PDB file of C-alpha atoms in Angstrom:
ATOM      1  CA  UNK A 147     203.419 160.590 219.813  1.00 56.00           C
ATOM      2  CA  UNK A 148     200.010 162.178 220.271  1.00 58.00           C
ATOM      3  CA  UNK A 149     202.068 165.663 220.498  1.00 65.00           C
ATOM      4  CA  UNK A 150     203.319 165.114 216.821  1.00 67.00           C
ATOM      5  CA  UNK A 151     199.780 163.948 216.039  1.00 63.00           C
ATOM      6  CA  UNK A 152     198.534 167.528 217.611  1.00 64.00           C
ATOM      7  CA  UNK A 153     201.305 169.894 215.454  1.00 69.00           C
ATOM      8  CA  UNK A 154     199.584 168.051 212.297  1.00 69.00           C
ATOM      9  CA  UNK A 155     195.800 168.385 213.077  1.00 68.00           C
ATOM     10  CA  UNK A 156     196.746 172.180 213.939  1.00 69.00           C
ATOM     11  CA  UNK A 157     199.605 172.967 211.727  1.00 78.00           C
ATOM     12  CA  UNK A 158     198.842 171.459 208.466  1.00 78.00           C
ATOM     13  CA  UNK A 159     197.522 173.586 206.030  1.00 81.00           C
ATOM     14  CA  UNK A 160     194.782 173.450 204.309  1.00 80.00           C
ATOM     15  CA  UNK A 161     195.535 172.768 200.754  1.00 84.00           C
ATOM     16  CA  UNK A 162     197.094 169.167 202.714  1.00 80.00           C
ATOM     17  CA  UNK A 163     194.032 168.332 204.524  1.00 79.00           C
ATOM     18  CA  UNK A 164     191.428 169.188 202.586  1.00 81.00           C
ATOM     19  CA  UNK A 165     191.168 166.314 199.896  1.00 84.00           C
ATOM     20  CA  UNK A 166     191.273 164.082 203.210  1.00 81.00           C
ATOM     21  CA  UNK A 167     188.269 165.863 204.291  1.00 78.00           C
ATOM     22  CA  UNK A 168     185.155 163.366 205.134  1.00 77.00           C
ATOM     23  CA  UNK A 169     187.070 160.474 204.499  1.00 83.00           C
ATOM     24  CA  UNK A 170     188.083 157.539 206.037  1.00 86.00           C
ATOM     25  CA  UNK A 171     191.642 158.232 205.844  1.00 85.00           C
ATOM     26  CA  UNK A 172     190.868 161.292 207.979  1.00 83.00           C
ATOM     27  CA  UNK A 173     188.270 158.868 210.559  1.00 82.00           C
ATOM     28  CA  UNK A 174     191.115 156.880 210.996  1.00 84.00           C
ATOM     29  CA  UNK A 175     193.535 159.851 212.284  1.00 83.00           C
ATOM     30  CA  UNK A 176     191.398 161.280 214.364  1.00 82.00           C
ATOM     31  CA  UNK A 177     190.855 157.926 215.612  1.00 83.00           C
ATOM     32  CA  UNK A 178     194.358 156.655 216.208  1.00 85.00           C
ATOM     33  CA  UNK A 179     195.089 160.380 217.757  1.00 82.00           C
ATOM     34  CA  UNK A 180     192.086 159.755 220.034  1.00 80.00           C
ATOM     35  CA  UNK A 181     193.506 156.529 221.008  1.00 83.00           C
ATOM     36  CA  UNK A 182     197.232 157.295 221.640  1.00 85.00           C
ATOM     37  CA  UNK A 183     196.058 160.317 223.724  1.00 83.00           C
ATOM     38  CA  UNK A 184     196.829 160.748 227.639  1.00 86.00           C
ATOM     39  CA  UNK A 185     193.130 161.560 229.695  1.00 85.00           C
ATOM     40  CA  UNK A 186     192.159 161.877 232.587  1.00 85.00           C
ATOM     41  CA  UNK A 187     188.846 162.929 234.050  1.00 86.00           C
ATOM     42  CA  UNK A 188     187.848 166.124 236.144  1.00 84.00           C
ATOM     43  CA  UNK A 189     184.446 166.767 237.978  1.00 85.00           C
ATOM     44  CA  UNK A 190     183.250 170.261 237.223  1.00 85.00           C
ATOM     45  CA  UNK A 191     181.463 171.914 240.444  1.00 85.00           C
ATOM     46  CA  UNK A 192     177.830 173.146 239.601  1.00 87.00           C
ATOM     47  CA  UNK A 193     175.479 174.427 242.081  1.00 86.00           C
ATOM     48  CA  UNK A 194     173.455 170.821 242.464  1.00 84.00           C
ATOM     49  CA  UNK A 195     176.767 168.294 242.356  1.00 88.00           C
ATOM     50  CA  UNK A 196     179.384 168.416 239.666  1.00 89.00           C
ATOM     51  CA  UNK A 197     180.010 167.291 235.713  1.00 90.00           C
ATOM     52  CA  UNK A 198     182.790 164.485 235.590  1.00 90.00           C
ATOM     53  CA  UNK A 199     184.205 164.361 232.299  1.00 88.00           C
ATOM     54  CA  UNK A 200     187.081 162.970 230.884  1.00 87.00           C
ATOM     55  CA  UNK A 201     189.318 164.756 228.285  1.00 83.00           C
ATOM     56  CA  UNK A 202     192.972 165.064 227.191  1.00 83.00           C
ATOM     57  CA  UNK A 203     195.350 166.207 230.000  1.00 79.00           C
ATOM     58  CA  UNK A 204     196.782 169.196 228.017  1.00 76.00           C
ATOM     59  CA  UNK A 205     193.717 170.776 226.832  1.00 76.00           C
ATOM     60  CA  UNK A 206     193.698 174.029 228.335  1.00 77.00           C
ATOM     61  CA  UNK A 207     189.850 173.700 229.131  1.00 75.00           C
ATOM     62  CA  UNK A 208     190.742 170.342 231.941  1.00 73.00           C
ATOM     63  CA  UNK A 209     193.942 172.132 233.375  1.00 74.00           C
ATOM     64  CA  UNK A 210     191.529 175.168 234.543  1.00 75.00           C
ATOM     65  CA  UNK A 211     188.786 172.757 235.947  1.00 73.00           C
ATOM     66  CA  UNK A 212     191.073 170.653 237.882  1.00 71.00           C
ATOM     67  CA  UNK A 213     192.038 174.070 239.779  1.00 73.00           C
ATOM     68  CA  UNK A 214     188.096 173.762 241.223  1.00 67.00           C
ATOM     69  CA  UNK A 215     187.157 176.723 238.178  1.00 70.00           C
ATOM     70  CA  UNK A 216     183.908 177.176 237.106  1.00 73.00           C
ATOM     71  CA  UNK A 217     182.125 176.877 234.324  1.00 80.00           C
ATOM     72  CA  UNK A 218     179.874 179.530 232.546  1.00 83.00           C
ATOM     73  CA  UNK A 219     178.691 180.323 235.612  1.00 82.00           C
ATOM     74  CA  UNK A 220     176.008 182.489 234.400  1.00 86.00           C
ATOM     75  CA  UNK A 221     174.733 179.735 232.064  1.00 87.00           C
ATOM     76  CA  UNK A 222     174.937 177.240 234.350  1.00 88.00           C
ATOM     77  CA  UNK A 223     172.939 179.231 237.126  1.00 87.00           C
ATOM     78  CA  UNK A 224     170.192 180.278 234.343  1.00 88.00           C
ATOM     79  CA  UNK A 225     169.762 176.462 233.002  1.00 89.00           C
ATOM     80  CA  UNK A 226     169.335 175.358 236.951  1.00 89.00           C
ATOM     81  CA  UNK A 227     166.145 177.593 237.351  1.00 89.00           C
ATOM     82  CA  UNK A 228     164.777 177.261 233.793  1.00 91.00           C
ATOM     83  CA  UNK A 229     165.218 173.015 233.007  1.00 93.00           C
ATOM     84  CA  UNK A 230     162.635 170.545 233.371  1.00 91.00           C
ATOM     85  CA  UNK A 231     162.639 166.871 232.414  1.00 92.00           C
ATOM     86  CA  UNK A 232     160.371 167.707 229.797  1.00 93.00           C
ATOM     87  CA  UNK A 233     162.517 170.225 227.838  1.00 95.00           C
ATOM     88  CA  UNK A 234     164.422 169.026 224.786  1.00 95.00           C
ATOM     89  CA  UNK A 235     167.988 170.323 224.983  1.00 94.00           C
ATOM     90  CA  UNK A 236     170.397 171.130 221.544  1.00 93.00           C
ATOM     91  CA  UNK A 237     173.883 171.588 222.878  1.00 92.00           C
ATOM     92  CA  UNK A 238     175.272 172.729 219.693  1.00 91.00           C
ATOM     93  CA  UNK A 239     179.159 172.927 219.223  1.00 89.00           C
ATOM     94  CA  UNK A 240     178.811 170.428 222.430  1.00 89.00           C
ATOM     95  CA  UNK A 241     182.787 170.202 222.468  1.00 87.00           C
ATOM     96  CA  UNK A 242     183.308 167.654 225.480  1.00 87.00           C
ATOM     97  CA  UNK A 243     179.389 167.322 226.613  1.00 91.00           C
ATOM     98  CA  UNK A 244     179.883 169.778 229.822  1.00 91.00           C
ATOM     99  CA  UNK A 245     175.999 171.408 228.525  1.00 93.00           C
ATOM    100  CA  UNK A 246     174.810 167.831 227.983  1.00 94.00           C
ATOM    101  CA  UNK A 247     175.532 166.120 231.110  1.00 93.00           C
ATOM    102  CA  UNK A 248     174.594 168.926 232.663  1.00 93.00           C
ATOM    103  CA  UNK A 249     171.127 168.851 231.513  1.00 94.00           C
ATOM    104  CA  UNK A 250     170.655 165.414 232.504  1.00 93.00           C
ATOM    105  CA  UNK A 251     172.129 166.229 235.965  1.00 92.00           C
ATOM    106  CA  UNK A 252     169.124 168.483 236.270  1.00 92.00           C
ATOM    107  CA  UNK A 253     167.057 165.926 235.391  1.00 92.00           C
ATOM    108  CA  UNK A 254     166.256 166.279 231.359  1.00 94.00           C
ATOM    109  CA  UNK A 255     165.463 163.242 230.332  1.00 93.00           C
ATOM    110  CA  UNK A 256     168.424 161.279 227.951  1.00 92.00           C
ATOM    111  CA  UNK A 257     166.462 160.835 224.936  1.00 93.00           C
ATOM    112  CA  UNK A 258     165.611 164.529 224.887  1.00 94.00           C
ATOM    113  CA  UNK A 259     169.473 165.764 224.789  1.00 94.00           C
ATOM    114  CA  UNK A 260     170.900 165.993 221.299  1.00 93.00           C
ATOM    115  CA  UNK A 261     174.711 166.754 221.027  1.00 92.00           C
ATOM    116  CA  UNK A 262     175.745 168.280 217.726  1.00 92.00           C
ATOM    117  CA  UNK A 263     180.039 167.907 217.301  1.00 90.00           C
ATOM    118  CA  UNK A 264     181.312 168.325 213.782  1.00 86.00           C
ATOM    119  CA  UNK A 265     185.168 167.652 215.173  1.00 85.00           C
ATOM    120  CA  UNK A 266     185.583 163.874 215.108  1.00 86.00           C
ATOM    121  CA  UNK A 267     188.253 164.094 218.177  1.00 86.00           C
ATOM    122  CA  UNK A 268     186.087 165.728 219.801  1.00 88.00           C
ATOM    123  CA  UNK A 269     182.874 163.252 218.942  1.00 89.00           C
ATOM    124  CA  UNK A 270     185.111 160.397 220.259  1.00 89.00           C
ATOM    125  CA  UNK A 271     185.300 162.063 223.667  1.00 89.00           C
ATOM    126  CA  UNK A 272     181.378 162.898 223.085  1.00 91.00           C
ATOM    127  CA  UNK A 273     180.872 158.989 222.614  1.00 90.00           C
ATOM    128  CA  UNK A 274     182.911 158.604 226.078  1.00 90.00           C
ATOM    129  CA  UNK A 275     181.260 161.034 228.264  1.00 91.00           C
ATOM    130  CA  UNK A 276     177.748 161.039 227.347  1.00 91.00           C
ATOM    131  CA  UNK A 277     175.192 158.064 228.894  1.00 82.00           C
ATOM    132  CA  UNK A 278     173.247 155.893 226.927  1.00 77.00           C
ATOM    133  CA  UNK A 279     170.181 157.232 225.710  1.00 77.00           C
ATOM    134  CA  UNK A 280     171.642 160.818 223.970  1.00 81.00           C
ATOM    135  CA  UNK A 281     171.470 161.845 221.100  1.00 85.00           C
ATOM    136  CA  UNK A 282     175.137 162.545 219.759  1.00 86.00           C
ATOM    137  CA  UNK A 283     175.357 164.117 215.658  1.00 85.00           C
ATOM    138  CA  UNK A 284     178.527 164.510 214.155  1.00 81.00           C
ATOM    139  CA  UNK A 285     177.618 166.741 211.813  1.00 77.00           C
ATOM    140  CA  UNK A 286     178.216 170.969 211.493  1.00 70.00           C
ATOM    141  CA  UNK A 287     174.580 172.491 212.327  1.00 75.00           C
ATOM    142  CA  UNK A 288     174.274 174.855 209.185  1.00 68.00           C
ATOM    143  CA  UNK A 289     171.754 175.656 206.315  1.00 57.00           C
ATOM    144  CA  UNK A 290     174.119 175.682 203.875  1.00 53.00           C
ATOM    145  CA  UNK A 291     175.026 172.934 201.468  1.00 45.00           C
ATOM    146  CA  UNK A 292     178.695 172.396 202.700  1.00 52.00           C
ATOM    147  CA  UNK A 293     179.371 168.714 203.380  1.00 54.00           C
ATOM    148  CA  UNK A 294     177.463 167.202 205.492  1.00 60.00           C
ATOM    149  CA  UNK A 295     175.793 170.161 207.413  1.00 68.00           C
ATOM    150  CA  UNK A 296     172.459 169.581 208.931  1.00 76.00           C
ATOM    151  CA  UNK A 297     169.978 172.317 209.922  1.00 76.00           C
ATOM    152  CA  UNK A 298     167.611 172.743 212.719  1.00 78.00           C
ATOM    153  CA  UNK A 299     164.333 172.720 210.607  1.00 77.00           C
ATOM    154  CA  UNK A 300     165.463 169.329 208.374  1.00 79.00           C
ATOM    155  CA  UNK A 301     166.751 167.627 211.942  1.00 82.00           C
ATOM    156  CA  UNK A 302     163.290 168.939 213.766  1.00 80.00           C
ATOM    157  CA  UNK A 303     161.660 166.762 210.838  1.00 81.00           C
ATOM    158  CA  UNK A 304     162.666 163.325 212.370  1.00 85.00           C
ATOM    159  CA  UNK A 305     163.223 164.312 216.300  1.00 85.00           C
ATOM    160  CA  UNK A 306     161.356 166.881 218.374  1.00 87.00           C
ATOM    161  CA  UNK A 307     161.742 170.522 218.507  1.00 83.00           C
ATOM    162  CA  UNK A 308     164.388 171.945 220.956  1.00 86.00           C
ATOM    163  CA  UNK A 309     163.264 173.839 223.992  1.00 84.00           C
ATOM    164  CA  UNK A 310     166.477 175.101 224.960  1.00 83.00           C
ATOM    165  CA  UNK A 311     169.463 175.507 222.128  1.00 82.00           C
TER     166      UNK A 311
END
């Protein structure tokens, strides 16, 4: 089922899915495809412990972590020596939350991590893998006036400035 579900989201062209665009018809695909889909959960090896996150078992992303493969290892290694509790994280494009749990691994504080997802398959997993206390947006970051976009300077207006982005 979820692999028909998977040839639509990807297949379908545009001129289909775009008067379903930010509507609930389209919340409740995305949710019924998030529901109907097989998971299961990998733990990510980083230098201080490891990311466990849980995502669909034919996403290429979770095949190549559950080999033991790391991830951005150059990122990862930089955001070790550079994080403190006290730095506001924006994971932007935040996917699955790897950059997000991360940063609380190294001890940012929850309420300082803001998740930005504009894919609402993809915010579902958010909701799942990230801990109370985070800020997820399911919105495109933009400055534009496409639907829905939010930008850095009107989100900075009600939350506090990012450190790290």
């Amino acid at each position: 089922m979820n692999d028909a579900l998977d040839r639509i989201a990807i297949r379908a062209p545009s001129f289909v899915t775009a008067p379903f665009r930010d509507t609930r018809l389209e919340d409740a695909f995305y949710w019924f495809r998030f529901q109907v889909a097989e998971y299961d959960s990998v733990s990510i090896p980083v230098p201080n412990g490891a990311v466990d996150l849980t995502g669909p078992v034919k996403f290429p992303f979770y095949t190549r972590m559950q080999r033991g493969d790391e991830y951005e290892p150059n990122l990862v290694s930089e955001l070790e020596t550079s994080l403190d509790e006290s730095d506001v994280v924006y994971d932007i494009v935040s996917r699955f939350g790897f950059f997000s749990k991360y940063s609380a691994l190294v001890g940012v504080q929850p309420e300082n991590i803001h998740s930005f997802e504009v894919n609402r398959y993809r915010y579902y997993l958010l909701q799942e893998n990230l801990d109370d206390g985070e800020q997820i947006v399911h919105s495109r970051v933009d400055s534009s006036t496409e639907r829905r976009p939010v930008s850095i300077d009107s989100y900075t207006d009600r939350h506090k400035s990012p450190t790290v982005v």
